[in-house]
Every structure is written in C-alpha cells, then in structure tokens.
Amino acid sequence: MPANTFNPRNSEWEGIPIEQWDASKWKLWKPKHSSADEQAKLEREYLRIKYAVQQANTALYLDRVKIKLKLTSPKTIGLQGTFPCKPGDVGKQGSPNKQYTISCGFTANDAGVKMAVLKARELDLLLITKQFQWTPELLGKQAQRIEPINQGKSTKLISELIQDYEREFWKTHEQNRRGIKTWDSHYLRHLKKLPPDVPLCTQALEEALEKTRPNTSSRFFLVWQLKKFCDFCGFDESKTIYAYATAKPQPTIRKIPSDDEIIQGYLQMGMPLSVYTSKDNLTQPEQWQWAYGMLATYGLRPHELFAVDLEVFINPNNTFNLVNLNPSLTEGTKTGERSCGIPPLHPQWVELFQLKNIRLPFNEGKLSNRTAKLYVRFRNSNLNFRPYDLRHAYAIRGHRLRVPIKTMADYMGHSVQEHTKTYQRWMNEDTNLEIYKEVVIHRQGTSKEALKERISELEAEILALKAENATLKQLLIQHQIGEILS
C-alpha cells in the first residue's frame, strides 16, 4: 500500500490492534521487522507521536489547562476543549458553551506537538480572561460561510488597526479604572512596539519582536498579544510570531521581610521629612506610618489602602478589627469586594501601629499617583523591601500560623491556585526553614520545656506534701501524748 494512503490506525500485530497498544511502548511494536519495512516504521512513528501527545496532555492537565491535544488523524493534531458556541451553533439544553475539536493545521510530529501546546495554552488564557473569539483561523471551513471578520482592514495603518482593536476591547470591558489599566498594561503597552505608520505586515511584527529579549516576560506577553491582534485583524502570521516564542520565565525570588523587620520598618517610616520637602501634597510621617501599618497588618494591595471602609473599621462593634473594602472608593479593586472581612493575623499590631487612629495619607490626585507615592516613600526611608512585599509577608504569615489555604485565598482576594502558585513561591529556603523551626522544632521544644517545668512543679508539690505530712504526724503524736498525760 502506498505510504501516502496507508493508515496506521488500521494496523494490528499478533492479534492486537494498534489503537489498543500502550503508546509508551512504541519501540516494542514489531521490533523484529526490518528497518526497511516502511509500514512498520510509520506505525511506530504514529505510536511515538501518540505517546508524545499523551505526555503533553498530562503536562497541560497538571498546569490546569482545560484544552488538550488530540490526534485527529495520523498526520494532524487538533485541539479539544469546551468553547463558546460557534456563530449559529447552540450547546446542549441551550448552553452557551459546547465541546469542539479545532483543527489548526498542526502536523503530527515533534514540532507540531510543541506548536499545539503553545496554542492550547493561548486559547486557555483567552477563555480564562473571557477574551476568546472565533476567528477565521479557528473556524476553518465554516469561516467561508460567514462574513469575514474585520474585512478590508489590510489596507489600514497599524495605528488605525489599534484604534479599531481598542473599540472592540471596550465592548467586553467596563471603562473604569480597572478596565483602563488592563488596556494600558496588557494591550497597548505591547502594541506600542509595532511601527504605527505602516500597514500590518511580517516585517512590522519582526521589528516589534526584536525589541524584546528571549526568555523574558516582555517577549512572552508580546507574542501572546501580537497573536491576538493578528487574529483580530485577520492577518495570519502564526509561524512568524511563534518562531520568537519562548517559555514564560519564573520571577526572581525576593527576600520577604520578617515580622521583626516589619516592625523596624514602621519606625523608619516615621523619620522626619526633609527640609526641602514641598509643602504642597504634603504627607506627614505619622500618615506614612499608618499606611505602612495597614499594608503590613492586613496584606492589602497598595491601591486597596484607599478602598478601606474606614467607618466600618473604627466601629466599636468591629471587635475583631476586620477590614472591609469598598471598591466604589477607588472605582473598583483588582478582585472586587472580598467575600469576607480581612482579619489581622497579628491582632496586637492594630494597637502597636495605632491603626484605629485614622491618619490616611494625602488623598488627592489619581489613584495611580497616590499609590506611586507609597513606593517613593518606601525607597526614601531606605527600606530594603517594597509595599507589595508586605502582602507577600502576610501570605507567608498565614502559612506559618497554619491558616487553611482556601481561607487565606479568601482573605487576600484571589483563587486558591493563585495563592499556591504566586505567593508561596516567595517562600525561599530560609523562609521554609523558619517555618519548620516554628511549626516543628519550636513546638516540640516548647512541649519539652513545658513538660520539664511541670515535672519540677510536681516535684516541689511532692516535697511540700511530704513536709506537711511530717508536720501533721508530729502534731498527732503531740496530741496523743497530751491526752495520755491528762
């Protein structure tokens, strides 16, 4: 049978169909066949790629990616997952979502597996951020029956395409502080690397990608954003973009301040202002200290300091000194309202830092400017950590106190996955050793010391009882002698 028409899926060996063979043992499939046997080679290669797809799906599952690879044929790899319904389609019982297998044209080889994994992660990220859209590339043949998306944009300049892209963005996002920051930080920041006064072309993409270094967060997110932008514009240059793709690098481990260092930092925040400080926008040292104490005690994001519901906080009925956030004070917070009040993990810090004596920092201007001043003050106070490090310290403090991860995630306003993945990575070797000392060694040491102390107390009680017993015996003897003499 010619190689181009041969289908290895129909093969069998010693009565075992190839589809029932353990793909991890692909080398053992027809091992005695000659290396010149083309069909045996194709069958083993099919099993090898099938095993590679299984390994890739295992890795995606462990990373909680909900899209998986699927060998749609012996020569192609597709992507399978639950997506919003295609135009004109509807899910079971009217559901807006439906399971699809998308054919993206990935060849069933090692390079195709890698490309398919990148695409699976990209689509999963779009689904998580609710930015997924059906593009002609994803629709395939169905796109021929649908009016082309963004038809006629190929002649526009990149600056005009970005404006169209922004209009599309605001159809699914609120134009508040949070939405504006998302557009500026996650979209426009990367698109600015494109030359604005030329039509979208391969050279323009390469010029933007060359502005970033491999294995950096800038390159990772630029590739992701350019792919989204090209999909929107109907410009298929996946090969060019993915040729520059690199894995997302892990952030550098930083040193998180200990509780003693945090208390010392509170004192440093109270240093006098410079004589050259402008009297405009003046924030006094005690105001900086109050802001510092709130960030340290409650693990707030810096901008959330200005979303604290102060009336509820100082209410006498707030016996547990919980902090509640009111997003309306800052036109929204990163995760909206917390599902619960935020407690102080060190309740004594509320009094130590005098937090009930409200001294909010100078509260005019844009929220970003007010937040930026916190970072400047930290730097001017010669602290070797930043405001956000106090939040990391709060997360680690909860781990030390053995607060359940789900509860800590609720306190901090993010998911359990985010808490485990993002915050616990700051727990370096020294931090883990300290936790071990506190949770295991210190607890055991305290138990031994308490036991020794209790033994000493019991020994003292025994000696006292013996002395008291001897005294009572002596008094009894004297009493008996007195009765005899009388």
mmCIF file of N, CA and C in Angstrom, residues 40-112:
data_model
loop_
_atom_site.group_PDB
_atom_site.id
_atom_site.type_symbol
_atom_site.label_atom_id
_atom_site.label_comp_id
_atom_site.label_asym_id
_atom_site.label_seq_id
_atom_site.Cartn_x
_atom_site.Cartn_y
_atom_site.Cartn_z
ATOM 1 N N ALA A 40 5.940 -0.631 8.970
ATOM 2 C CA ALA A 40 6.270 -0.790 10.393
ATOM 3 C C ALA A 40 6.839 0.509 10.957
ATOM 4 N N LYS A 41 7.665 1.195 10.150
ATOM 5 C CA LYS A 41 8.237 2.473 10.592
ATOM 6 C C LYS A 41 7.139 3.512 10.799
ATOM 7 N N LEU A 42 6.179 3.563 9.876
ATOM 8 C CA LEU A 42 5.080 4.525 10.010
ATOM 9 C C LEU A 42 4.219 4.200 11.230
ATOM 10 N N GLU A 43 4.016 2.908 11.476
ATOM 11 C CA GLU A 43 3.214 2.515 12.645
ATOM 12 C C GLU A 43 3.916 2.908 13.942
ATOM 13 N N ARG A 44 5.231 2.667 14.033
ATOM 14 C CA ARG A 44 5.981 3.036 15.250
ATOM 15 C C ARG A 44 6.008 4.557 15.422
ATOM 16 N N GLU A 45 6.154 5.283 14.315
ATOM 17 C CA GLU A 45 6.162 6.744 14.408
ATOM 18 C C GLU A 45 4.806 7.261 14.877
ATOM 19 N N TYR A 46 3.732 6.629 14.397
ATOM 20 C CA TYR A 46 2.396 7.009 14.854
ATOM 21 C C TYR A 46 2.258 6.798 16.362
ATOM 22 N N LEU A 47 2.733 5.656 16.859
ATOM 23 C CA LEU A 47 2.670 5.389 18.301
ATOM 24 C C LEU A 47 3.545 6.355 19.084
ATOM 25 N N ARG A 48 4.701 6.705 18.540
ATOM 26 C CA ARG A 48 5.601 7.634 19.236
ATOM 27 C C ARG A 48 4.962 9.017 19.397
ATOM 28 N N ILE A 49 4.356 9.501 18.320
ATOM 29 C CA ILE A 49 3.687 10.801 18.393
ATOM 30 C C ILE A 49 2.457 10.721 19.301
ATOM 31 N N LYS A 50 1.765 9.589 19.264
ATOM 32 C CA LYS A 50 0.614 9.409 20.155
ATOM 33 C C LYS A 50 1.061 9.493 21.610
ATOM 34 N N TYR A 51 2.218 8.896 21.921
ATOM 35 C CA TYR A 51 2.751 8.957 23.285
ATOM 36 C C TYR A 51 3.171 10.379 23.632
ATOM 37 N N ALA A 52 3.765 11.098 22.672
ATOM 38 C CA ALA A 52 4.163 12.489 22.908
ATOM 39 C C ALA A 52 2.942 13.355 23.203
ATOM 40 N N VAL A 53 1.844 13.094 22.499
ATOM 41 C CA VAL A 53 0.593 13.830 22.747
ATOM 42 C C VAL A 53 0.065 13.518 24.148
ATOM 43 N N GLN A 54 0.145 12.248 24.556
ATOM 44 C CA GLN A 54 -0.304 11.879 25.908
ATOM 45 C C GLN A 54 0.520 12.591 26.971
ATOM 46 N N GLN A 55 1.838 12.657 26.777
ATOM 47 C CA GLN A 55 2.703 13.358 27.741
ATOM 48 C C GLN A 55 2.371 14.842 27.779
ATOM 49 N N ALA A 56 2.154 15.441 26.607
ATOM 50 C CA ALA A 56 1.805 16.863 26.551
ATOM 51 C C ALA A 56 0.491 17.127 27.273
ATOM 52 N N ASN A 57 -0.493 16.238 27.106
ATOM 53 C CA ASN A 57 -1.783 16.410 27.783
ATOM 54 C C ASN A 57 -1.653 16.271 29.292
ATOM 55 N N THR A 58 -0.760 15.373 29.739
ATOM 56 C CA THR A 58 -0.524 15.235 31.183
ATOM 57 C C THR A 58 0.054 16.524 31.756
ATOM 58 N N ALA A 59 1.018 17.118 31.039
ATOM 59 C CA ALA A 59 1.625 18.375 31.497
ATOM 60 C C ALA A 59 0.595 19.501 31.509
ATOM 61 N N LEU A 60 -0.259 19.557 30.490
ATOM 62 C CA LEU A 60 -1.299 20.588 30.449
ATOM 63 C C LEU A 60 -2.294 20.391 31.590
ATOM 64 N N TYR A 61 -2.634 19.151 31.891
ATOM 65 C CA TYR A 61 -3.567 18.866 32.994
ATOM 66 C C TYR A 61 -2.992 19.312 34.334
ATOM 67 N N LEU A 62 -1.706 19.030 34.544
ATOM 68 C CA LEU A 62 -1.069 19.436 35.801
ATOM 69 C C LEU A 62 -1.022 20.946 35.948
ATOM 70 N N ASP A 63 -0.962 21.663 34.830
ATOM 71 C CA ASP A 63 -0.971 23.129 34.848
ATOM 72 C C ASP A 63 -2.382 23.684 34.796
ATOM 73 N N ARG A 64 -3.382 22.795 34.924
ATOM 74 C CA ARG A 64 -4.801 23.177 34.948
ATOM 75 C C ARG A 64 -5.262 23.821 33.639
ATOM 76 N N VAL A 65 -4.607 23.481 32.545
ATOM 77 C CA VAL A 65 -5.049 23.931 31.229
ATOM 78 C C VAL A 65 -6.174 23.000 30.785
ATOM 79 N N LYS A 66 -7.328 23.560 30.432
ATOM 80 C CA LYS A 66 -8.514 22.745 30.158
ATOM 81 C C LYS A 66 -8.648 22.350 28.692
ATOM 82 N N ILE A 67 -7.664 22.682 27.890
ATOM 83 C CA ILE A 67 -7.670 22.295 26.478
ATOM 84 C C ILE A 67 -6.594 21.236 26.288
ATOM 85 N N LYS A 68 -6.919 20.200 25.528
ATOM 86 C CA LYS A 68 -5.952 19.127 25.330
ATOM 87 C C LYS A 68 -5.716 18.872 23.847
ATOM 88 N N LEU A 69 -4.609 18.184 23.568
ATOM 89 C CA LEU A 69 -4.261 17.839 22.201
ATOM 90 C C LEU A 69 -4.982 16.549 21.796
ATOM 91 N N LYS A 70 -5.267 16.431 20.514
ATOM 92 C CA LYS A 70 -5.936 15.232 20.014
ATOM 93 C C LYS A 70 -5.399 14.916 18.619
ATOM 94 N N LEU A 71 -5.002 13.658 18.420
ATOM 95 C CA LEU A 71 -4.581 13.211 17.095
ATOM 96 C C LEU A 71 -5.834 13.043 16.237
ATOM 97 N N THR A 72 -6.143 14.060 15.446
ATOM 98 C CA THR A 72 -7.350 13.985 14.617
ATOM 99 C C THR A 72 -7.172 13.031 13.448
ATOM 100 N N SER A 73 -5.915 12.793 13.072
ATOM 101 C CA SER A 73 -5.587 11.814 12.033
ATOM 102 C C SER A 73 -4.131 11.421 12.253
ATOM 103 N N PRO A 74 -3.648 10.379 11.574
ATOM 104 C CA PRO A 74 -2.234 10.009 11.759
ATOM 105 C C PRO A 74 -1.258 11.116 11.384
ATOM 106 N N LYS A 75 -1.747 12.137 10.664
ATOM 107 C CA LYS A 75 -0.845 13.181 10.185
ATOM 108 C C LYS A 75 -1.114 14.553 10.779
ATOM 109 N N THR A 76 -2.184 14.723 11.548
ATOM 110 C CA THR A 76 -2.537 16.045 12.061
ATOM 111 C C THR A 76 -2.907 15.983 13.548
ATOM 112 N N ILE A 77 -2.667 17.113 14.221
ATOM 113 C CA ILE A 77 -3.002 17.261 15.642
ATOM 114 C C ILE A 77 -3.998 18.401 15.778
ATOM 115 N N GLY A 78 -5.096 18.158 16.473
ATOM 116 C CA GLY A 78 -6.085 19.187 16.739
ATOM 117 C C GLY A 78 -6.136 19.511 18.218
ATOM 118 N N LEU A 79 -7.002 20.453 18.593
ATOM 119 C CA LEU A 79 -7.182 20.875 19.985
ATOM 120 C C LEU A 79 -8.622 20.624 20.384
ATOM 121 N N GLN A 80 -8.814 20.009 21.546
ATOM 122 C CA GLN A 80 -10.158 19.666 22.015
ATOM 123 C C GLN A 80 -10.424 20.348 23.344
ATOM 124 N N GLY A 81 -11.602 20.953 23.445
ATOM 125 C CA GLY A 81 -11.973 21.622 24.689
ATOM 126 C C GLY A 81 -13.378 22.186 24.587
ATOM 127 N N THR A 82 -13.831 22.794 25.676
ATOM 128 C CA THR A 82 -15.148 23.423 25.714
ATOM 129 C C THR A 82 -14.997 24.909 25.445
ATOM 130 N N PHE A 83 -15.657 25.381 24.394
ATOM 131 C CA PHE A 83 -15.549 26.772 23.955
ATOM 132 C C PHE A 83 -16.935 27.394 23.866
ATOM 133 N N PRO A 84 -17.001 28.746 23.798
ATOM 134 C CA PRO A 84 -18.283 29.369 23.466
ATOM 135 C C PRO A 84 -18.770 28.853 22.110
ATOM 136 N N CYS A 85 -20.067 28.745 21.969
ATOM 137 C CA CYS A 85 -20.627 28.181 20.738
ATOM 138 C C CYS A 85 -20.213 28.992 19.519
ATOM 139 N N LYS A 86 -19.984 28.281 18.411
ATOM 140 C CA LYS A 86 -19.658 28.952 17.149
ATOM 141 C C LYS A 86 -20.860 29.765 16.675
ATOM 142 N N PRO A 87 -20.630 30.747 15.814
ATOM 143 C CA PRO A 87 -21.766 31.523 15.272
ATOM 144 C C PRO A 87 -22.805 30.603 14.643
ATOM 145 N N GLY A 88 -24.050 30.763 15.085
ATOM 146 C CA GLY A 88 -25.139 29.953 14.562
ATOM 147 C C GLY A 88 -25.286 28.610 15.240
ATOM 148 N N ASP A 89 -24.416 28.280 16.181
ATOM 149 C CA ASP A 89 -24.470 26.993 16.871
ATOM 150 C C ASP A 89 -25.030 27.186 18.273
ATOM 151 N N VAL A 90 -25.483 26.115 18.909
ATOM 152 C CA VAL A 90 -26.007 26.194 20.274
ATOM 153 C C VAL A 90 -25.653 24.902 21.003
ATOM 154 N N GLY A 91 -25.358 25.013 22.288
ATOM 155 C CA GLY A 91 -24.982 23.855 23.085
ATOM 156 C C GLY A 91 -26.186 23.050 23.540
ATOM 157 N N LYS A 92 -25.899 21.976 24.278
ATOM 158 C CA LYS A 92 -26.965 21.130 24.797
ATOM 159 C C LYS A 92 -27.826 21.915 25.782
ATOM 160 N N GLN A 93 -29.152 21.737 25.637
ATOM 161 C CA GLN A 93 -30.127 22.400 26.517
ATOM 162 C C GLN A 93 -29.921 23.910 26.522
ATOM 163 N N GLY A 94 -29.525 24.455 25.366
ATOM 164 C CA GLY A 94 -29.382 25.900 25.229
ATOM 165 C C GLY A 94 -28.132 26.479 25.853
ATOM 166 N N SER A 95 -27.165 25.624 26.214
ATOM 167 C CA SER A 95 -25.933 26.102 26.850
ATOM 168 C C SER A 95 -25.152 26.989 25.880
ATOM 169 N N PRO A 96 -24.521 28.066 26.401
ATOM 170 C CA PRO A 96 -23.717 28.944 25.531
ATOM 171 C C PRO A 96 -22.372 28.333 25.164
ATOM 172 N N ASN A 97 -22.020 27.192 25.766
ATOM 173 C CA ASN A 97 -20.732 26.554 25.516
ATOM 174 C C ASN A 97 -20.936 25.160 24.932
ATOM 175 N N LYS A 98 -19.923 24.689 24.233
ATOM 176 C CA LYS A 98 -20.004 23.386 23.599
ATOM 177 C C LYS A 98 -18.598 22.847 23.390
ATOM 178 N N GLN A 99 -18.447 21.518 23.402
ATOM 179 C CA GLN A 99 -17.132 20.929 23.169
ATOM 180 C C GLN A 99 -16.859 20.847 21.666
ATOM 181 N N TYR A 100 -15.672 21.337 21.305
ATOM 182 C CA TYR A 100 -15.262 21.309 19.905
ATOM 183 C C TYR A 100 -13.853 20.728 19.799
ATOM 184 N N THR A 101 -13.591 20.146 18.639
ATOM 185 C CA THR A 101 -12.223 19.778 18.269
ATOM 186 C C THR A 101 -11.810 20.703 17.132
ATOM 187 N N ILE A 102 -10.809 21.540 17.407
ATOM 188 C CA ILE A 102 -10.385 22.562 16.450
ATOM 189 C C ILE A 102 -9.171 22.057 15.687
ATOM 190 N N SER A 103 -9.250 22.123 14.379
ATOM 191 C CA SER A 103 -8.109 21.737 13.553
ATOM 192 C C SER A 103 -7.338 22.990 13.161
ATOM 193 N N CYS A 104 -6.135 23.123 13.725
ATOM 194 C CA CYS A 104 -5.309 24.312 13.464
ATOM 195 C C CYS A 104 -4.194 24.010 12.466
ATOM 196 N N GLY A 105 -4.215 22.840 11.866
ATOM 197 C CA GLY A 105 -3.220 22.525 10.851
ATOM 198 C C GLY A 105 -1.868 22.119 11.387
ATOM 199 N N PHE A 106 -1.797 21.628 12.628
ATOM 200 C CA PHE A 106 -0.516 21.209 13.196
ATOM 201 C C PHE A 106 -0.176 19.801 12.702
ATOM 202 N N THR A 107 1.011 19.645 12.173
ATOM 203 C CA THR A 107 1.455 18.346 11.669
ATOM 204 C C THR A 107 1.794 17.420 12.830
ATOM 205 N N ALA A 108 1.522 16.136 12.654
ATOM 206 C CA ALA A 108 1.775 15.146 13.711
ATOM 207 C C ALA A 108 3.264 14.792 13.746
ATOM 208 N N ASN A 109 4.054 15.712 14.273
ATOM 209 C CA ASN A 109 5.477 15.476 14.512
ATOM 210 C C ASN A 109 5.875 16.253 15.761
ATOM 211 N N ASP A 110 7.160 16.216 16.123
ATOM 212 C CA ASP A 110 7.602 16.858 17.369
ATOM 213 C C ASP A 110 7.335 18.356 17.355
ATOM 214 N N ALA A 111 7.635 19.001 16.243
ATOM 215 C CA ALA A 111 7.389 20.445 16.139
ATOM 216 C C ALA A 111 5.900 20.745 16.237
ATOM 217 N N GLY A 112 5.070 19.885 15.610
ATOM 218 C CA GLY A 112 3.630 20.092 15.679
ATOM 219 C C GLY A 112 3.093 19.970 17.089
#
